[in-house]
Short mmCIF file of C-alpha atoms in Angstrom, two decimals:
data_model
loop_
_atom_site.label_atom_id
_atom_site.label_comp_id
_atom_site.label_asym_id
_atom_site.label_seq_id
_atom_site.Cartn_x
_atom_site.Cartn_y
_atom_site.Cartn_z
CA MET P 8 -0.12 0.14 -0.12
CA THR P 9 1.17 3.51 -0.75
CA TYR P 10 1.39 5.82 1.78
CA ALA P 11 0.86 9.90 1.28
CA ILE P 12 2.05 10.47 4.81
CA GLN P 13 3.93 8.22 7.10
CA THR P 14 4.79 9.85 10.75
CA HIS P 15 6.74 7.35 13.01
CA GLY P 16 7.02 8.71 16.94
CA LEU P 17 6.78 12.38 15.75
CA SER P 18 7.33 14.70 18.53
CA LYS P 19 7.43 18.45 19.05
CA ARG P 20 8.47 20.14 22.35
CA ILE P 21 8.63 23.91 22.73
CA GLY P 22 9.93 25.49 25.96
CA GLY P 23 9.60 21.90 27.96
CA HIS P 24 5.98 21.74 26.88
CA THR P 25 5.38 18.72 24.77
CA ILE P 26 2.88 19.83 21.70
CA VAL P 27 2.88 16.71 19.78
CA ASP P 28 3.68 13.31 21.76
CA ASN P 29 4.90 10.21 19.95
CA LEU P 30 2.39 10.54 17.20
CA ASN P 31 2.12 8.01 14.39
CA MET P 32 -0.23 8.82 11.66
CA ASN P 33 -0.80 6.89 8.12
CA VAL P 34 -2.78 8.58 5.24
CA LYS P 35 -2.87 6.64 2.14
CA ALA P 36 -2.32 7.91 -1.12
CA GLY P 37 -5.71 9.32 -2.86
CA GLU P 38 -7.71 9.22 0.23
CA ILE P 39 -9.50 12.05 2.42
CA TYR P 40 -8.16 11.96 6.00
CA ALA P 41 -10.01 13.64 8.72
CA PHE P 42 -7.47 14.97 11.23
CA LEU P 43 -9.86 15.53 14.17
CA GLY P 44 -9.16 17.32 17.57
CA GLY P 45 -9.86 19.94 19.78
CA ASN P 46 -8.13 23.17 20.17
CA GLY P 47 -4.87 22.76 21.26
CA SER P 48 -4.66 19.36 20.43
CA GLY P 49 -1.75 19.11 18.24
CA LYS P 50 -3.38 18.92 15.11
CA THR P 51 -1.81 22.01 13.36
CA SER P 52 1.62 21.73 14.84
CA THR P 53 1.55 18.15 12.86
CA LEU P 54 0.57 19.81 9.77
CA LYS P 55 3.40 22.34 10.25
CA MET P 56 5.70 19.75 10.69
CA ILE P 57 4.66 17.52 7.74
CA ALA P 58 5.11 21.03 5.66
CA ASN P 59 8.36 21.50 7.08
CA LEU P 60 7.54 24.67 8.60
CA TRP P 61 8.40 23.22 11.94
CA LYS P 62 11.49 20.77 12.80
CA PRO P 63 10.20 17.69 14.58
CA THR P 64 12.08 17.29 18.40
CA ALA P 65 11.82 13.60 17.63
CA GLY P 66 10.72 11.10 15.24
CA SER P 67 10.32 10.92 11.59
CA ILE P 68 8.04 11.81 8.74
CA GLU P 69 7.86 10.10 5.22
CA VAL P 70 6.20 11.77 2.52
CA PHE P 71 5.05 9.17 -0.48
CA GLY P 72 7.79 7.01 1.00
CA LYS P 73 10.60 9.58 0.96
CA THR P 74 11.91 10.39 4.69
CA ILE P 75 11.73 14.29 5.34
CA LYS P 76 14.85 15.78 6.18
CA PRO P 77 15.20 19.49 7.64
CA GLN P 78 16.98 20.19 4.47
CA SER P 79 14.21 18.52 2.18
CA TYR P 80 12.21 20.78 0.05
CA GLU P 81 11.65 18.97 -3.29
CA TYR P 82 8.40 17.20 -1.79
CA LEU P 83 6.56 20.53 -1.21
CA GLN P 84 6.47 20.67 -4.80
CA ASN P 85 3.73 17.80 -4.60
CA VAL P 86 2.47 19.59 -1.41
CA GLY P 87 -0.65 22.05 -1.53
CA SER P 88 -1.11 23.61 1.73
CA ILE P 89 -3.54 25.85 4.01
CA ILE P 90 -1.99 25.98 7.11
CA GLU P 91 -4.12 28.00 10.24
CA TYR P 92 -5.05 30.65 7.97
CA PRO P 93 -4.59 31.66 4.34
CA ARG P 94 -1.85 34.25 4.04
CA PHE P 95 -1.84 36.47 0.87
CA TYR P 96 0.16 39.68 -0.08
CA GLU P 97 -3.03 42.01 0.95
CA ARG P 98 -2.40 45.07 -1.58
CA LEU P 99 -1.89 42.66 -4.90
CA SER P 100 -4.84 41.20 -6.76
CA ALA P 101 -5.86 37.62 -5.89
CA ARG P 102 -4.39 36.65 -9.91
CA LYS P 103 -0.98 38.46 -8.63
CA ASN P 104 -0.73 36.34 -5.80
CA LEU P 105 -1.56 32.83 -7.58
CA GLU P 106 1.25 34.04 -10.05
CA ILE P 107 3.80 34.79 -7.35
CA HIS P 108 2.89 31.22 -6.07
CA GLN P 109 2.94 29.46 -9.67
CA LYS P 110 6.36 31.09 -10.27
CA LEU P 111 8.07 30.17 -6.91
CA SER P 112 6.40 26.63 -7.36
CA GLY P 113 8.02 25.87 -10.68
CA TYR P 114 4.91 25.45 -12.57
CA GLU P 115 4.50 26.58 -15.83
CA GLU P 116 0.91 25.59 -17.19
CA LYS P 117 -0.71 28.23 -18.81
CA GLY P 118 -4.52 29.09 -17.92
CA CYS P 119 -4.05 27.35 -14.74
CA ILE P 120 -4.93 30.30 -12.64
CA ASP P 121 -8.33 31.12 -14.44
CA GLN P 122 -8.79 27.16 -13.88
CA VAL P 123 -8.52 27.23 -10.23
CA LEU P 124 -10.15 30.85 -9.78
CA LYS P 125 -13.53 29.52 -11.71
CA GLN P 126 -13.30 26.48 -9.47
CA VAL P 127 -13.14 28.51 -6.17
CA ASP P 128 -15.76 30.91 -7.80
CA LEU P 129 -13.64 33.93 -7.24
CA SER P 130 -13.34 34.74 -11.36
CA LEU P 131 -14.88 38.02 -10.87
CA SER P 132 -12.83 39.06 -7.95
CA SER P 133 -9.85 37.90 -9.67
CA GLU P 134 -8.30 41.49 -9.96
CA SER P 135 -9.58 42.54 -6.67
CA PRO P 136 -6.94 43.27 -3.86
CA VAL P 137 -7.05 40.52 -1.33
CA SER P 138 -7.37 43.64 1.31
CA THR P 139 -11.10 43.82 -0.10
CA PHE P 140 -11.91 40.09 0.54
CA SER P 141 -13.82 38.77 3.12
CA LEU P 142 -12.56 36.16 5.42
CA GLY P 143 -14.92 33.06 3.25
CA MET P 144 -13.30 34.53 -0.08
CA LYS P 145 -9.77 34.41 1.58
CA GLN P 146 -10.26 30.64 2.69
CA ARG P 147 -11.36 29.54 -1.18
CA LEU P 148 -8.56 31.61 -2.48
CA GLY P 149 -6.22 29.86 -0.34
CA LEU P 150 -7.86 26.63 -1.37
CA ALA P 151 -7.44 27.86 -5.06
CA ARG P 152 -3.52 28.31 -3.92
CA ALA P 153 -3.35 25.17 -2.70
CA ILE P 154 -4.64 23.27 -5.48
CA LEU P 155 -2.96 25.44 -8.05
CA THR P 156 0.15 23.38 -8.85
CA ARG P 157 -1.76 20.08 -9.02
CA PRO P 158 -0.24 18.78 -6.06
CA SER P 159 -0.51 14.98 -4.78
CA LEU P 160 -1.11 16.02 -1.61
CA LEU P 161 -3.19 18.69 0.35
CA LEU P 162 -2.92 19.82 3.86
CA LEU P 163 -6.03 21.68 4.75
CA ASP P 164 -5.90 23.10 8.14
CA GLU P 165 -9.77 23.63 9.05
CA PRO P 166 -10.34 24.81 5.77
CA ILE P 167 -13.89 25.26 5.79
CA ASN P 168 -13.79 27.54 8.58
CA SER P 169 -15.87 31.08 8.06
CA LEU P 170 -17.40 29.79 5.08
CA ASP P 171 -21.21 30.08 4.69
CA PRO P 172 -23.33 27.00 4.50
CA ALA P 173 -23.48 26.98 0.68
CA GLY P 174 -19.56 27.85 0.48
CA ILE P 175 -18.78 24.69 2.66
CA LYS P 176 -21.02 22.59 0.13
CA GLU P 177 -19.21 23.74 -2.63
CA ILE P 178 -15.88 23.43 -1.13
CA ARG P 179 -16.60 19.89 0.31
CA SER P 180 -17.87 18.53 -3.15
CA LEU P 181 -14.78 20.13 -4.79
CA LEU P 182 -12.42 18.39 -2.31
CA ILE P 183 -14.33 14.97 -2.91
CA ASP P 184 -14.12 15.33 -6.68
CA LEU P 185 -10.40 16.35 -6.47
CA SER P 186 -9.66 13.40 -4.45
CA LYS P 187 -11.51 10.81 -6.76
CA GLN P 188 -10.45 12.59 -10.21
CA ARG P 189 -6.85 13.38 -9.62
CA GLY P 190 -6.19 10.74 -6.89
CA LEU P 191 -5.11 13.64 -4.39
CA ALA P 192 -4.52 12.68 -0.70
CA ILE P 193 -6.26 15.39 1.36
CA VAL P 194 -5.69 15.46 4.99
CA ILE P 195 -8.10 18.07 6.30
CA SER P 196 -8.29 18.99 10.06
CA SER P 197 -11.39 20.48 11.44
CA HIS P 198 -13.75 20.84 14.90
CA ILE P 199 -16.78 20.96 12.38
CA LEU P 200 -17.00 17.08 12.69
CA SER P 201 -20.18 16.77 10.76
CA GLU P 202 -18.55 18.20 7.93
CA LEU P 203 -15.80 15.54 7.73
CA GLU P 204 -18.26 12.76 8.35
CA GLU P 205 -19.51 12.89 4.84
CA MET P 206 -16.04 13.18 3.29
CA ALA P 207 -13.64 11.23 4.83
CA ALA P 208 -11.93 7.62 4.33
CA THR P 209 -9.76 7.43 7.63
CA VAL P 210 -10.15 9.04 10.69
CA GLY P 211 -7.33 10.37 12.86
CA ILE P 212 -8.35 11.47 16.28
CA ILE P 213 -5.45 13.42 18.14
CA HIS P 214 -5.79 14.53 21.82
CA ARG P 215 -3.33 16.53 23.73
CA GLY P 216 -0.47 15.69 21.16
CA ARG P 217 -1.25 11.82 21.24
CA MET P 218 -2.96 9.98 18.30
CA LEU P 219 -5.83 8.26 20.29
CA THR P 220 -6.76 6.38 17.07
CA GLU P 221 -6.84 6.20 13.41
CA LEU P 222 -9.47 3.92 11.92
CA SER P 223 -11.63 3.47 8.67
CA TYR P 224 -14.93 5.55 8.52
CA GLN P 225 -16.39 2.35 7.75
CA ALA P 226 -15.20 0.69 11.02
CA ILE P 227 -16.42 3.87 12.88
CA SER P 228 -19.52 3.40 10.89
CA GLU P 229 -19.45 -0.55 12.11
CA MET P 230 -19.01 0.90 15.50
CA ASN P 231 -21.56 3.46 16.19
CA ARG P 232 -24.68 1.35 16.53
CA GLN P 233 -28.17 2.73 17.26
CA SER P 234 -28.91 2.85 20.80
CA ILE P 235 -31.74 3.95 23.18
CA GLU P 236 -30.96 7.46 25.02
CA PHE P 237 -33.16 7.56 28.52
CA MET P 238 -33.55 10.82 30.35
CA VAL P 239 -33.89 9.90 34.12
CA ASP P 240 -34.09 11.58 37.26
CA ASP P 241 -31.55 8.93 38.88
CA GLY P 242 -29.04 7.91 36.15
CA GLN P 243 -27.06 5.90 38.80
CA LYS P 244 -30.08 4.09 40.37
CA ALA P 245 -30.98 3.43 36.45
CA ALA P 246 -27.77 2.20 35.73
CA PHE P 247 -27.84 -0.12 38.83
CA LEU P 248 -31.21 -1.32 37.79
CA LEU P 249 -30.31 -2.16 34.34
CA HIS P 250 -27.08 -4.17 35.11
CA GLU P 251 -28.47 -6.02 38.16
CA ARG P 252 -32.29 -6.52 37.56
CA LEU P 253 -31.92 -7.10 33.48
CA GLY P 254 -28.22 -8.10 33.39
CA LEU P 255 -27.57 -5.36 30.75
CA SER P 256 -23.85 -4.44 30.07
CA LYS P 257 -23.65 -2.94 26.73
CA PHE P 258 -24.80 0.74 28.07
CA THR P 259 -22.94 4.13 28.81
CA VAL P 260 -23.74 6.67 31.62
CA VAL P 261 -23.37 9.83 29.81
CA ASP P 262 -24.12 12.15 32.73
CA ALA P 263 -26.27 12.28 35.98
CA HIS P 264 -29.23 12.07 33.85
CA THR P 265 -28.93 10.18 30.83
CA ILE P 266 -27.78 6.70 29.98
CA ARG P 267 -27.44 5.19 26.44
CA LEU P 268 -28.38 1.62 26.09
CA TYR P 269 -26.96 -0.48 22.88
CA GLU P 270 -28.66 -3.79 23.45
CA ARG P 271 -32.32 -5.08 23.24
CA LEU P 272 -33.43 -1.87 21.63
CA ASN P 273 -36.44 -3.30 20.59
CA GLU P 274 -37.20 -3.63 24.26
CA GLY P 275 -37.42 0.08 25.10
CA GLY P 276 -41.13 -0.04 26.25
CA LYS P 277 -40.11 -2.87 28.80
CA ILE P 278 -37.11 -1.64 30.17
CA ASN P 279 -38.95 2.06 30.54
CA GLY P 280 -41.70 0.08 32.50
CA LEU P 281 -39.22 -1.65 34.83
CA LEU P 282 -37.37 1.51 35.68
CA SER P 283 -40.63 3.52 36.33
CA SER P 284 -41.84 0.81 38.76
CA GLU P 285 -38.51 0.63 40.59
CA GLY P 286 -39.02 4.51 41.33
CA VAL P 287 -36.85 5.90 38.29
CA GLU P 288 -38.41 8.62 36.60
CA VAL P 289 -38.08 8.35 32.81
CA ARG P 290 -38.70 11.74 31.54
CA SER P 291 -37.65 10.94 27.61
CA MET P 292 -36.53 7.73 25.59
CA VAL P 293 -35.21 8.32 22.11
CA LEU P 294 -34.04 6.38 19.40
CA LYS P 295 -30.38 7.28 18.56
CA GLN P 296 -27.66 6.71 16.13
CA ASP P 297 -24.14 7.65 17.04
CA THR P 298 -22.34 10.13 14.64
CA LEU P 299 -18.82 10.61 14.48
CA GLU P 300 -18.75 13.36 17.08
CA ASP P 301 -20.22 10.72 19.53
CA TYR P 302 -17.57 8.60 18.80
CA PHE P 303 -14.93 11.47 18.78
CA LEU P 304 -16.14 12.46 22.31
CA SER P 305 -16.14 9.36 23.82
CA LEU P 306 -12.61 8.79 22.89
CA VAL P 307 -11.42 12.24 24.23
CA ASP P 308 -13.59 11.63 27.54
CA ARG P 309 -12.06 8.22 28.00
CA SER P 310 -8.69 9.43 27.35
CA ASN P 311 -9.24 12.32 30.23
CA ASN P 312 -10.51 9.89 32.73
CA HIS P 313 -7.58 7.71 31.94
CA ALA P 314 -5.14 10.71 32.21
CA GLY P 315 -6.99 11.60 35.62
CA GLU P 316 -6.50 7.84 36.89
CA SER P 317 -2.77 7.80 36.12
CA LYS P 318 -2.32 10.89 38.06
CA MET U 4 17.10 32.89 -8.23
CA GLY U 5 15.74 35.15 -11.41
CA VAL U 6 12.40 34.04 -10.23
CA ILE U 7 12.68 34.90 -6.85
CA ILE U 8 13.77 38.45 -7.80
CA GLN U 9 11.09 38.43 -10.18
CA CYS U 10 8.48 37.55 -7.42
CA GLU U 11 10.15 40.32 -5.07
CA LEU U 12 9.93 43.26 -7.70
CA MET U 13 6.47 42.31 -8.06
CA LYS U 14 5.58 42.67 -4.47
CA LEU U 15 7.62 45.75 -4.31
CA LYS U 16 5.73 46.95 -7.43
CA HIS U 17 2.79 47.93 -5.59
CA ARG U 18 4.67 50.02 -2.87
CA GLY U 19 5.90 52.33 -5.53
CA ARG U 20 4.04 55.10 -3.77
CA ILE U 21 5.96 54.77 -0.50
CA PHE U 22 9.43 54.67 -2.26
CA GLY U 23 8.66 57.44 -4.45
CA ILE U 24 7.88 60.00 -1.22
CA ILE U 25 11.10 58.35 0.73
CA GLY U 26 13.19 58.69 -2.51
CA ALA U 27 12.09 62.33 -3.55
CA SER U 28 12.84 63.67 -0.35
CA LEU U 29 16.05 61.94 0.58
CA VAL U 30 17.11 63.08 -3.10
CA SER U 31 15.93 66.86 -2.61
CA ALA U 32 17.90 66.67 0.66
CA GLY U 33 20.92 65.56 -1.32
CA LEU U 34 20.50 68.03 -3.65
CA MET U 35 20.07 71.00 -1.39
CA VAL U 36 22.53 69.97 1.26
CA PRO U 37 25.55 70.27 -0.84
CA ILE U 38 24.86 73.66 -2.40
CA PHE U 39 24.48 75.11 1.13
CA LEU U 40 27.81 73.44 2.22
CA LEU U 41 29.59 74.91 -0.78
CA LEU U 42 28.13 78.29 -0.44
CA GLU U 43 28.81 78.54 3.48
CA THR U 44 31.94 76.64 3.82
CA GLY U 45 33.43 77.68 0.66
CA MET U 46 35.10 74.11 -0.06
CA ASN U 47 37.62 74.68 -2.67
CA ASP U 48 38.95 70.83 -3.62
CA TRP U 49 37.30 68.07 -5.24
CA ASN U 50 37.85 65.84 -2.67
CA SER U 51 36.21 67.93 0.06
CA ILE U 52 33.50 67.78 -2.12
CA PHE U 53 33.50 63.83 -2.59
CA VAL U 54 33.37 63.58 0.89
CA ILE U 55 30.24 65.53 1.10
CA CYS U 56 28.99 63.92 -1.61
CA PHE U 57 29.42 60.18 -0.05
CA ILE U 58 28.26 61.08 3.38
CA ILE U 59 25.06 62.33 1.69
CA SER U 60 24.99 58.90 -0.28
CA ALA U 61 25.53 57.07 2.83
CA PHE U 62 22.93 59.00 4.44
CA ILE U 63 20.17 58.60 1.66
CA THR U 64 21.15 54.81 1.10
CA GLN U 65 21.21 53.46 4.39
CA ILE U 66 17.57 55.14 5.30
CA PHE U 67 16.51 53.80 1.98
CA LEU U 68 17.62 50.20 2.67
CA CYS U 69 16.55 50.44 6.31
CA VAL U 70 13.17 51.06 4.92
CA LEU U 71 13.32 48.52 2.23
CA SER U 72 14.26 45.91 4.61
CA GLY U 73 11.00 46.58 6.32
CA GLU U 74 9.22 45.72 3.15
CA ILE U 75 11.43 43.00 1.94
CA PHE U 76 12.08 40.71 5.30
CA THR U 77 9.94 42.75 8.27
CA GLN U 78 6.48 42.61 6.63
CA GLU U 79 6.50 39.14 5.63
CA TYR U 80 6.73 38.17 9.19
CA GLU U 81 4.39 40.82 10.63
CA GLN U 82 1.90 39.66 7.77
CA LYS U 83 2.81 35.99 8.22
CA THR U 84 3.66 35.50 4.72
CA ILE U 85 6.95 34.08 5.34
CA GLN U 86 4.74 30.90 5.92
CA PRO U 87 3.64 29.98 2.39
CA MET U 88 6.83 31.59 1.39
CA LEU U 89 8.68 29.09 3.16
CA MET U 90 6.69 26.11 1.74
CA TYR U 91 7.94 26.51 -1.77
CA PRO U 92 10.23 23.78 -3.05
CA ILE U 93 13.23 26.12 -2.80
CA ASP U 94 16.00 26.20 -0.22
CA ARG U 95 15.51 28.68 1.93
CA SER U 96 19.34 30.22 1.62
CA ARG U 97 18.19 30.61 -1.97
CA LEU U 98 15.27 32.29 -0.84
CA TYR U 99 17.19 34.61 1.35
CA TYR U 100 19.96 35.46 -1.01
CA GLY U 101 16.91 36.42 -3.58
CA LYS U 102 15.90 38.76 -1.02
CA MET U 103 19.17 40.30 -0.61
CA ALA U 104 19.87 40.23 -4.04
CA VAL U 105 17.08 42.76 -4.41
CA MET U 106 18.23 44.89 -1.42
CA PHE U 107 21.75 44.60 -3.34
CA MET U 108 19.96 46.08 -6.61
CA TYR U 109 18.39 48.87 -4.61
CA GLY U 110 21.37 49.62 -2.54
CA LEU U 111 23.44 49.85 -5.72
CA LEU U 112 20.77 52.39 -7.74
CA ALA U 113 20.73 54.36 -4.42
CA THR U 114 24.33 54.71 -3.70
CA VAL U 115 25.08 55.78 -7.58
CA LEU U 116 22.19 58.09 -7.63
CA SER U 117 22.59 59.75 -4.20
CA SER U 118 26.43 60.28 -4.71
CA LEU U 119 26.26 61.80 -8.20
CA LEU U 120 23.05 63.73 -7.65
CA PRO U 121 25.22 66.18 -5.04
CA LEU U 122 28.00 65.92 -7.38
CA ILE U 123 26.24 67.31 -10.47
CA SER U 124 24.15 70.05 -7.90
CA ILE U 125 27.64 71.27 -6.74
CA SER U 126 29.12 71.35 -10.29
CA VAL U 127 26.17 73.55 -11.52
CA VAL U 128 26.23 75.77 -8.93
CA ASN U 129 30.11 76.12 -9.03
CA VAL U 130 29.51 77.52 -12.56
CA PHE U 131 27.83 80.25 -11.10
CA HIS U 132 29.50 80.86 -7.60
CA VAL U 133 32.95 79.71 -8.26
CA SER U 134 34.24 78.20 -5.16
CA VAL U 135 36.30 75.20 -6.27
CA THR U 136 38.86 76.37 -8.35
CA GLU U 137 40.70 73.34 -9.32
CA PRO U 138 40.01 71.63 -12.67
CA PHE U 139 38.10 68.27 -12.52
CA THR U 140 40.64 66.00 -14.01
CA LEU U 141 40.74 62.43 -15.09
CA GLY U 142 42.50 61.54 -11.98
CA HIS U 143 39.21 62.91 -10.13
CA TRP U 144 37.08 61.10 -12.40
CA LEU U 145 38.83 57.66 -11.48
CA THR U 146 39.07 58.56 -7.81
CA PHE U 147 35.08 59.22 -8.03
CA ALA U 148 34.58 55.58 -9.72
CA PHE U 149 36.47 53.74 -7.18
CA LEU U 150 35.05 55.62 -4.33
CA LEU U 151 31.77 54.90 -5.85
CA VAL U 152 32.44 51.27 -6.60
CA VAL U 153 33.72 50.77 -2.69
CA PHE U 154 30.89 52.50 -1.14
CA SER U 155 28.39 50.42 -3.33
CA VAL U 156 29.62 47.26 -2.10
CA THR U 157 29.91 48.84 1.68
CA HIS U 158 26.24 49.89 1.66
CA THR U 159 24.99 46.98 0.21
CA VAL U 160 26.84 44.89 2.60
CA GLY U 161 25.26 47.00 5.21
CA SER U 162 22.19 45.84 4.09
CA ILE U 163 22.82 42.30 5.51
CA VAL U 164 22.61 43.89 9.16
CA TYR U 165 19.27 45.07 8.71
CA SER U 166 17.92 41.52 7.63
CA TYR U 167 19.53 40.53 10.66
CA PHE U 168 17.37 42.87 12.67
CA SER U 169 14.34 41.73 10.60
CA ILE U 170 14.89 37.93 10.82
CA VAL U 171 17.12 37.08 14.02
CA ARG U 172 16.13 39.89 16.49
CA ARG U 173 13.10 41.38 15.00
CA SER U 174 13.07 45.31 16.02
CA THR U 175 12.56 48.24 14.64
CA LEU U 176 14.29 50.04 17.09
CA LEU U 177 17.62 48.39 16.77
CA LYS U 178 17.41 48.29 13.00
CA VAL U 179 16.99 52.08 13.19
CA LEU U 180 20.27 52.54 15.70
CA ALA U 181 21.91 50.13 13.19
CA CYS U 182 20.97 52.68 10.62
CA ILE U 183 22.74 55.29 12.65
CA LEU U 184 25.76 53.27 13.38
CA LEU U 185 26.03 52.36 9.59
CA ILE U 186 26.07 56.24 8.45
CA SER U 187 28.20 57.12 11.27
CA PRO U 188 31.63 55.59 9.66
CA PHE U 189 31.19 57.80 6.33
CA GLY U 190 30.43 61.20 8.30
CA GLY U 191 32.17 63.03 11.09
CA GLY U 192 35.34 64.83 11.24
CA GLU U 193 36.36 67.66 9.02
CA THR U 194 34.84 68.05 5.65
CA GLY U 195 38.09 68.62 4.46
CA GLU U 196 39.54 65.55 5.42
CA ASN U 197 40.88 63.05 2.61
CA VAL U 198 38.19 60.50 1.80
CA PHE U 199 40.86 57.53 1.77
CA PHE U 200 41.28 57.76 5.49
CA ARG U 201 37.16 56.94 5.99
CA LEU U 202 38.02 53.83 3.87
CA ILE U 203 39.42 52.13 6.87
CA SER U 204 36.29 52.36 9.39
CA VAL U 205 34.06 51.63 6.27
CA GLY U 206 36.08 48.38 5.68
CA ILE U 207 35.81 47.47 9.40
CA MET U 208 32.11 48.14 8.97
CA THR U 209 31.98 46.26 6.08
CA VAL U 210 33.80 42.95 7.68
CA LEU U 211 31.41 43.47 10.68
CA SER U 212 28.34 43.61 8.63
CA LEU U 213 29.50 40.34 6.72
CA LEU U 214 29.39 38.46 10.35
CA PHE U 215 25.92 39.27 10.85
CA LEU U 216 25.33 36.94 7.51
CA ILE U 217 25.94 33.60 9.21
CA PRO U 218 23.69 33.85 12.19
CA THR U 219 21.13 35.06 9.87
CA LEU U 220 21.11 32.66 7.16
CA LYS U 221 21.28 29.95 9.97
CA THR U 222 17.88 31.31 11.87
CA PHE U 223 16.74 31.94 8.21
CA LYS U 224 17.06 27.98 7.16
CA SER U 225 16.27 26.75 10.51
CA GLU U 226 13.79 28.54 12.32
CA ASP U 227 10.43 27.14 13.05
CA VAL U 228 7.76 29.55 11.24
CA GLY U 229 4.39 30.31 12.06
#
């Protein structure tokens, strides 16, 4: 299998603080990889190291099988990116900015600027100074710059932030098309989990600099079964009854009033009746389908609990 | 390298008005000051005139290069455009040299213009208000040309110091102080002093400026950006 990116024990420490900790990441060529994590989890730092903006403290990075060294620059010809926030020469027009990018990237195809401007719906603003652009327009221009030189790998750090719903939809379908038509590998980080849910083939979840898990979206979907969510007045008592009286074990106590049950879903009425007869007030009972967000939150929660226990 | 220079010039093209204002005010000063000095001090030999020309040239060129370094280096860091810049498949030292080449080109142009213009203005005034009586010989031309080459190199090498204060120690205050220090070897003393004596301090300044290249290049190549 060809990998677009593989990191091995990647770490970054700044001033005694570990930002990325022994991270192993595997992005297959041609796939869309969702890189999930909360604020300050280490997503951007990891992307910066892959883009050679930051030097790792430990570990290594391979891009298309080649190990990246501090002096490696050639591989960047195959990498397009938006990291943190798309930066431009504000006084120059969108077209001039793309011309500079094209020249410095050593890419000579004629007409490609018009083509990408059209793809991101900025043709009409191509001669306007970037300083007059809204944040959403800059995001789209950033994407245009990232794909201008037809790279094989795109690193997109929260690229759909500040886009309106229509813009998000357009960009999402553009990225899916690029991945399918050009076989582009795309690493896309975002905290808008629902947006990535519809795009990604693989999901990597990072928390406090560590990769919690990395698995295919299909595997996550299979794991994310249906459940019944009970809202009760006493979650602890309800959990005790489910376990002791009904012998159920596949449930989670989400909080003091919420219990999510993953088995015997067709017996919701019966379970409700038992809880009520034992003095537990059932305020609501809803059939739910776990989302990627639920999975993400449960993993982060588990990691936090684990960290708490080890302290 | 050519592509990097071309792109830097593209970026600077849109700052033409600022350069125009700075250039025009400095050149006007460069034209007025020597005339004033000629009329007031009654300088009467070309060597003294050369000293004045190159003091003015140093003043104009160093201020110009100080401002230019802000456009070429500091702005990239302040607006964070350095981030995409360092993601091109180009060795970082080549990027640095490309930017420095633009500084050198402008430094050279500024030195030539700012030393020739005072000389021309003095020569013109001297026709109407004769102060310098000795003829302008081939020897004077050669001296002027030699000094022009030496000072062009010195001024442009000085721009390495500005790049240091834009990349390694990012400080406008230190850059301004550096600018004053870089001007000082050219000025001071009697205006009648032989210009060749000044070459010693200018030589020391050049060597010191070159020493700034190593840490600047090292930081530019290896620093984490963003």
